mmCIF file of C-alpha atoms in Angstrom:
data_model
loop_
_atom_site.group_PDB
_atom_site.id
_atom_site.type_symbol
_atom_site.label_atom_id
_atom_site.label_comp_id
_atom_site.label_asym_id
_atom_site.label_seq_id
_atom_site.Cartn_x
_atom_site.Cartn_y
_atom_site.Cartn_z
ATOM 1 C CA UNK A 7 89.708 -30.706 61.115
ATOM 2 C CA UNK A 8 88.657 -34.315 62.215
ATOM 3 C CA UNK A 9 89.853 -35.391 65.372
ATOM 4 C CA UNK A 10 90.107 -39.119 67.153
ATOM 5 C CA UNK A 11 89.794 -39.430 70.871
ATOM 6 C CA UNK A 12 90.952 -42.837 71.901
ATOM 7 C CA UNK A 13 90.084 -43.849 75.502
ATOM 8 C CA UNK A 14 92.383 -46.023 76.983
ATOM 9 C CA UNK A 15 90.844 -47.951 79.863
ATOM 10 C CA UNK A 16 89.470 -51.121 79.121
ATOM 11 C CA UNK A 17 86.686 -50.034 82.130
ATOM 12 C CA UNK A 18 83.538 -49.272 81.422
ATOM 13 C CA UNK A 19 82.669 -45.956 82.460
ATOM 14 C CA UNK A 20 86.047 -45.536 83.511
ATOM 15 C CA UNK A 21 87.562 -42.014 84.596
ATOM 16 C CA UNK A 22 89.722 -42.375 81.309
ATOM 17 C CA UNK A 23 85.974 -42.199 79.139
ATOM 18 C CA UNK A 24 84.877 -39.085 81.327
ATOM 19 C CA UNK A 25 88.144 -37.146 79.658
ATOM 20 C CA UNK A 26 87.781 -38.339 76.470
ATOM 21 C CA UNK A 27 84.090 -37.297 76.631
ATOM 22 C CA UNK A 28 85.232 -34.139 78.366
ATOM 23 C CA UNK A 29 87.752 -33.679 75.561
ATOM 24 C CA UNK A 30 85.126 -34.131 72.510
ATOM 25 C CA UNK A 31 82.522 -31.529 73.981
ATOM 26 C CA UNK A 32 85.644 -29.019 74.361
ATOM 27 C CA UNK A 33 86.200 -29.439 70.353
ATOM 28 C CA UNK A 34 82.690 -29.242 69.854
ATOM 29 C CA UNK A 35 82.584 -26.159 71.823
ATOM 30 C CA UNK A 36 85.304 -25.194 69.464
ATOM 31 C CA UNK A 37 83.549 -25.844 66.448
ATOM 32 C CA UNK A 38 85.347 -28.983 65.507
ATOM 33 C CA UNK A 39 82.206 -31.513 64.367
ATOM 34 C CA UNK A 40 84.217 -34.126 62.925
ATOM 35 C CA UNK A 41 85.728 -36.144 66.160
ATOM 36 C CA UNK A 42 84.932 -39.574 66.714
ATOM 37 C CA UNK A 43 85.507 -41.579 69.733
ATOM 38 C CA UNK A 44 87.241 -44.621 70.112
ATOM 39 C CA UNK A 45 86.919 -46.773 73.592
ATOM 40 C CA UNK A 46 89.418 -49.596 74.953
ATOM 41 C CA UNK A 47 86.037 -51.017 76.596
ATOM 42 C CA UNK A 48 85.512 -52.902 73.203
ATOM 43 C CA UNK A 49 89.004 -53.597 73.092
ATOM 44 C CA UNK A 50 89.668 -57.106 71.033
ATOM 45 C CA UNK A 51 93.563 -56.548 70.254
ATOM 46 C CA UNK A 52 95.280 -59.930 70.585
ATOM 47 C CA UNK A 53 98.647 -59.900 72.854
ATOM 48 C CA UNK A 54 101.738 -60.410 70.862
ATOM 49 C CA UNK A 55 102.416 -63.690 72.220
ATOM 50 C CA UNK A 56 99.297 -65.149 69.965
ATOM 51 C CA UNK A 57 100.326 -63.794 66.741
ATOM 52 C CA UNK A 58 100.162 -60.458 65.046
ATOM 53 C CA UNK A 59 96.926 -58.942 63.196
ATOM 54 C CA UNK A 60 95.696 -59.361 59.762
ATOM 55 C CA UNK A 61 95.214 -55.745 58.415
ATOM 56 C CA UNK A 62 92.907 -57.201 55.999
ATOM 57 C CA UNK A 63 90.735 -59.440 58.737
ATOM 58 C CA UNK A 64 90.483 -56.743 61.163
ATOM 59 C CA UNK A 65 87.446 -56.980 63.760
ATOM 60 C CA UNK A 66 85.084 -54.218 64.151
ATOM 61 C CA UNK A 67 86.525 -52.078 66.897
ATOM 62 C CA UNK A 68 89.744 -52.852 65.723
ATOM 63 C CA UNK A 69 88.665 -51.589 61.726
ATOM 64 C CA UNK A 70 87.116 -48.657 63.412
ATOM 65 C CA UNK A 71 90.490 -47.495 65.777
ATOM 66 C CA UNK A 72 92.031 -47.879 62.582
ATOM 67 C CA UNK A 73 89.547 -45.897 60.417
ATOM 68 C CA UNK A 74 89.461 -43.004 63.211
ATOM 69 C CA UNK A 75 92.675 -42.945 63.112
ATOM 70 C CA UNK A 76 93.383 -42.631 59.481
ATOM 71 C CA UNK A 77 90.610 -40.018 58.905
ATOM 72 C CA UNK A 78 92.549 -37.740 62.156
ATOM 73 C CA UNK A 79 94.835 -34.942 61.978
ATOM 74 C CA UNK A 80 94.525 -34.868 65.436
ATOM 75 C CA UNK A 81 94.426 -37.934 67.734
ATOM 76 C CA UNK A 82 93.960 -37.557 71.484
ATOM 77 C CA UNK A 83 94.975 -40.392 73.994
ATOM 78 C CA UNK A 84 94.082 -40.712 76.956
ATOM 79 C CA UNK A 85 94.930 -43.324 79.442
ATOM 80 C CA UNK A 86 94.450 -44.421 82.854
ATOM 81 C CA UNK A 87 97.644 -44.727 84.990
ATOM 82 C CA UNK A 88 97.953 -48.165 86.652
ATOM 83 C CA UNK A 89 100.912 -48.780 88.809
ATOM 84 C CA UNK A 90 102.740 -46.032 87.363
ATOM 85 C CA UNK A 91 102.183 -47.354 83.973
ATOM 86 C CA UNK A 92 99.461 -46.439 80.910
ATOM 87 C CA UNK A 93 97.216 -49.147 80.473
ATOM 88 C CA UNK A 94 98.296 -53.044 79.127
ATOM 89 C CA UNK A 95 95.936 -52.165 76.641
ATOM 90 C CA UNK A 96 97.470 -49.198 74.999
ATOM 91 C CA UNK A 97 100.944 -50.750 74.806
ATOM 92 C CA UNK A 98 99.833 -53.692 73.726
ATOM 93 C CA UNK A 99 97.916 -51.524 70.284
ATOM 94 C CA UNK A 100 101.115 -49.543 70.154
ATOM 95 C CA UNK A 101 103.422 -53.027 69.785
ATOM 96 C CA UNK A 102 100.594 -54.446 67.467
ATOM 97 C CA UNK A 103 99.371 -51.334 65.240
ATOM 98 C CA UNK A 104 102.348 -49.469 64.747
ATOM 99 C CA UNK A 105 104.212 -51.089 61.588
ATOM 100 C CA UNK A 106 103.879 -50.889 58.098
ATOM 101 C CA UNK A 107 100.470 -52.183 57.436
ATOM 102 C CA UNK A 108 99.199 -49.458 60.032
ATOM 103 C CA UNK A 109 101.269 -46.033 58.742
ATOM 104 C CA UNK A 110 98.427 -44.665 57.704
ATOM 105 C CA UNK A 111 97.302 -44.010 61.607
ATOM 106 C CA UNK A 112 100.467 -42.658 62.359
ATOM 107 C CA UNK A 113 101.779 -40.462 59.426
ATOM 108 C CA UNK A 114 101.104 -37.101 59.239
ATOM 109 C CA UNK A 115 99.381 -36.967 62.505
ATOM 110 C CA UNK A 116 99.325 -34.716 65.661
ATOM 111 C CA UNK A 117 99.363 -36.770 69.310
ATOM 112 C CA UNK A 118 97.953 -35.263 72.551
ATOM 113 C CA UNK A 119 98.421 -37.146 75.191
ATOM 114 C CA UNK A 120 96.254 -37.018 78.927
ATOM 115 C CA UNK A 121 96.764 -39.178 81.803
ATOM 116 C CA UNK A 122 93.743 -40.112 84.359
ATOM 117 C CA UNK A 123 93.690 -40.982 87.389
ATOM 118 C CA UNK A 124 91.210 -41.202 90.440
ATOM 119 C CA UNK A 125 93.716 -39.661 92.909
ATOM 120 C CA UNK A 126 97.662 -38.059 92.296
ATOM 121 C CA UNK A 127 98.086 -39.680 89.264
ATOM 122 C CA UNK A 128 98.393 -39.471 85.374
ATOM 123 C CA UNK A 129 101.984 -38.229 85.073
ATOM 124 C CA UNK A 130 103.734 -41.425 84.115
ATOM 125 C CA UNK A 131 101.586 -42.247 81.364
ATOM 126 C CA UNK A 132 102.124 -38.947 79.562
ATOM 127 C CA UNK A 133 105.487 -38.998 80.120
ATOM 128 C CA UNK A 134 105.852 -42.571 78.881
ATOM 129 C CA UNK A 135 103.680 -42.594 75.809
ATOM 130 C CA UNK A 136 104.938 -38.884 74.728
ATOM 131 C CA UNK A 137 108.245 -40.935 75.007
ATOM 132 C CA UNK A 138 107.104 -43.643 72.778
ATOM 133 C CA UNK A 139 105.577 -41.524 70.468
ATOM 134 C CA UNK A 140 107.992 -39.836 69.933
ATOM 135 C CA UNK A 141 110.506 -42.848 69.142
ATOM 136 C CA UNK A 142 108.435 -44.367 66.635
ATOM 137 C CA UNK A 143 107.670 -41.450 64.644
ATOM 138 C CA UNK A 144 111.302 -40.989 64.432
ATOM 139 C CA UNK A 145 112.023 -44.685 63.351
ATOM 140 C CA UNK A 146 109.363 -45.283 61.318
ATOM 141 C CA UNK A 147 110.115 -41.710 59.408
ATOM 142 C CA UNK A 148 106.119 -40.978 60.131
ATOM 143 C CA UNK A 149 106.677 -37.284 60.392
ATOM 144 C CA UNK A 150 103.953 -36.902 63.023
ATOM 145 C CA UNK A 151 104.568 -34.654 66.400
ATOM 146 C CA UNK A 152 103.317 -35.048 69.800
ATOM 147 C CA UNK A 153 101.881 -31.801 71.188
ATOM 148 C CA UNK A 154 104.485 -30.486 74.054
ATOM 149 C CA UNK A 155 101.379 -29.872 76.460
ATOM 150 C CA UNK A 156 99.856 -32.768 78.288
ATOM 151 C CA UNK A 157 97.231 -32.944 80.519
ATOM 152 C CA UNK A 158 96.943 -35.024 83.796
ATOM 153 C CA UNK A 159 93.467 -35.326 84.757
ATOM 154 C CA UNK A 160 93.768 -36.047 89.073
ATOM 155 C CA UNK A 161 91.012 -36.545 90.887
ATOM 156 C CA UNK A 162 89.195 -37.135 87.775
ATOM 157 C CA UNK A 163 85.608 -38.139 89.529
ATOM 158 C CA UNK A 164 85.533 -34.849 91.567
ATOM 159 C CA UNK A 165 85.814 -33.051 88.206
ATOM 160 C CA UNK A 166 84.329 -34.951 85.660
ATOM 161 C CA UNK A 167 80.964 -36.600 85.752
ATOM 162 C CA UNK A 168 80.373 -39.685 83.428
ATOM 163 C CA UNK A 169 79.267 -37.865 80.068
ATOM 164 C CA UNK A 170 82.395 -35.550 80.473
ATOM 165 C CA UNK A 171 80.780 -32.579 82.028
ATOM 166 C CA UNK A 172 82.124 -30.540 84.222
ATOM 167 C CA UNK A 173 81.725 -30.934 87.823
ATOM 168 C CA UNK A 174 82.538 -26.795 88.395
ATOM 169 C CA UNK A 175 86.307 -27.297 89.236
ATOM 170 C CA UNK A 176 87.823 -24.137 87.671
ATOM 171 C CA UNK A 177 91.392 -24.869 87.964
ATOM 172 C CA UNK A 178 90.949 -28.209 86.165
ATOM 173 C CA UNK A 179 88.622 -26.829 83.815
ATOM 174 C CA UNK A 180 91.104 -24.099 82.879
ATOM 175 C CA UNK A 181 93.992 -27.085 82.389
ATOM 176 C CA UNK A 182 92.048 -29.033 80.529
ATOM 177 C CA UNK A 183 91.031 -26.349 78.317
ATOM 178 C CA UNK A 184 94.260 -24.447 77.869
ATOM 179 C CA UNK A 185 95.496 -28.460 77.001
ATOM 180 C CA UNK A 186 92.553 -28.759 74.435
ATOM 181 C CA UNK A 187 93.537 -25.132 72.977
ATOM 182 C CA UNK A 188 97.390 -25.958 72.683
ATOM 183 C CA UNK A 189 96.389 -29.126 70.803
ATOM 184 C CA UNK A 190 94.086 -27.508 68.382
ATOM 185 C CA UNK A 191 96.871 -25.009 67.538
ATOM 186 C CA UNK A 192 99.864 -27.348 67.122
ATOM 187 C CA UNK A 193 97.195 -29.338 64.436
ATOM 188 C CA UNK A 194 96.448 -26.215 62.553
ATOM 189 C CA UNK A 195 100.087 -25.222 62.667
ATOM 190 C CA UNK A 196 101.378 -28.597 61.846
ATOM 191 C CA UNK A 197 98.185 -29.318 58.839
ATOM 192 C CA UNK A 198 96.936 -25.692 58.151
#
């Protein structure tokens, strides 16, 4: 199974990174070898407002979100939740990368979706982007799913240091591994 973790922050270092990283060394642990990492740090996605992308110009983070993406069965995303919203960043891919050109990252796929946050946080953007998801796999006819589990990562920085390790909090080591298992499962159910 190859997997694509997309971290949504544009932040360096950002609590966002430390679940994605958290994320890939629970596959690992799982024997998956084949996940790649993708993160919004590098992020070069122009608003909609200057004109849409050329699928055959496409920059070098851009070409490799795209080649992750295609090469997935499984795609986790993770993002940050500001002001009760995921990140500009991740919308902004989803209005830009989500059309024809692009079906290739989003046919045939399996979405998990985790929400960070340094405090309380990381419900909205699950709930929003499962929403999303959801709505363009069924207008587009993509015939993806996104994984009923999320995760909402709270506190993230008392949990999680900055390669993704954990910091020895057992009930959020326990969610995000029983979210990690639930997404492995739905994959190998969905693309046995």
């Amino acid at each position: 199974m190859n997997i694509c973790i997309i971290s949504g922050s544009p932040r360096k270092n950002s609590n966002s990174l430390k679940v994605a990283k958290a994320i890939e060394i629970a596959a690992k642990g799982r024997g998956i070898d084949e996940v790649s990492l993708v993160k919004f740090d590098e992020y070069d996605i122009p608003l909609m407002a200057n004109g849409n992308l050329d699928e055959n110009n496409l920059t070098q983070f851009q070409q490799q979100l795209k080649d992750s993406m295609d090469a997935a069965s499984l795609i986790f995303i993770i993002s940050p939740e500001y002001n009760w919203m995921p990140s500009a960043e991740l919308i902004n891919f989803i209005h830009q990368m989500t059309d024809r050109p692009y079906a290739s990252m989003w046919s045939d796929k399996v979405f998990a979706i985790a929400g960070s946050s340094n405090g309380r946080g990381g419900k909205f953007p699950t709930v929003q982007l499962t929403y999303v998801l959801n709505k363009i796999n069924s207008v587009m006819h993509y015939e993806s799913i996104v994984v009923p589990r999320v995760f909402e990562s709270q506190f993230t920085q008392k949990a999680l240091d900055e390669n993704g390790q954990s910091l020895g909090n057992d009930e959020y080591d326990k969610g995000l591994n029983l979210f990690v298992d639930v997404a492995l499962k739905t994959a190998k159910r969905w693309n046995p």
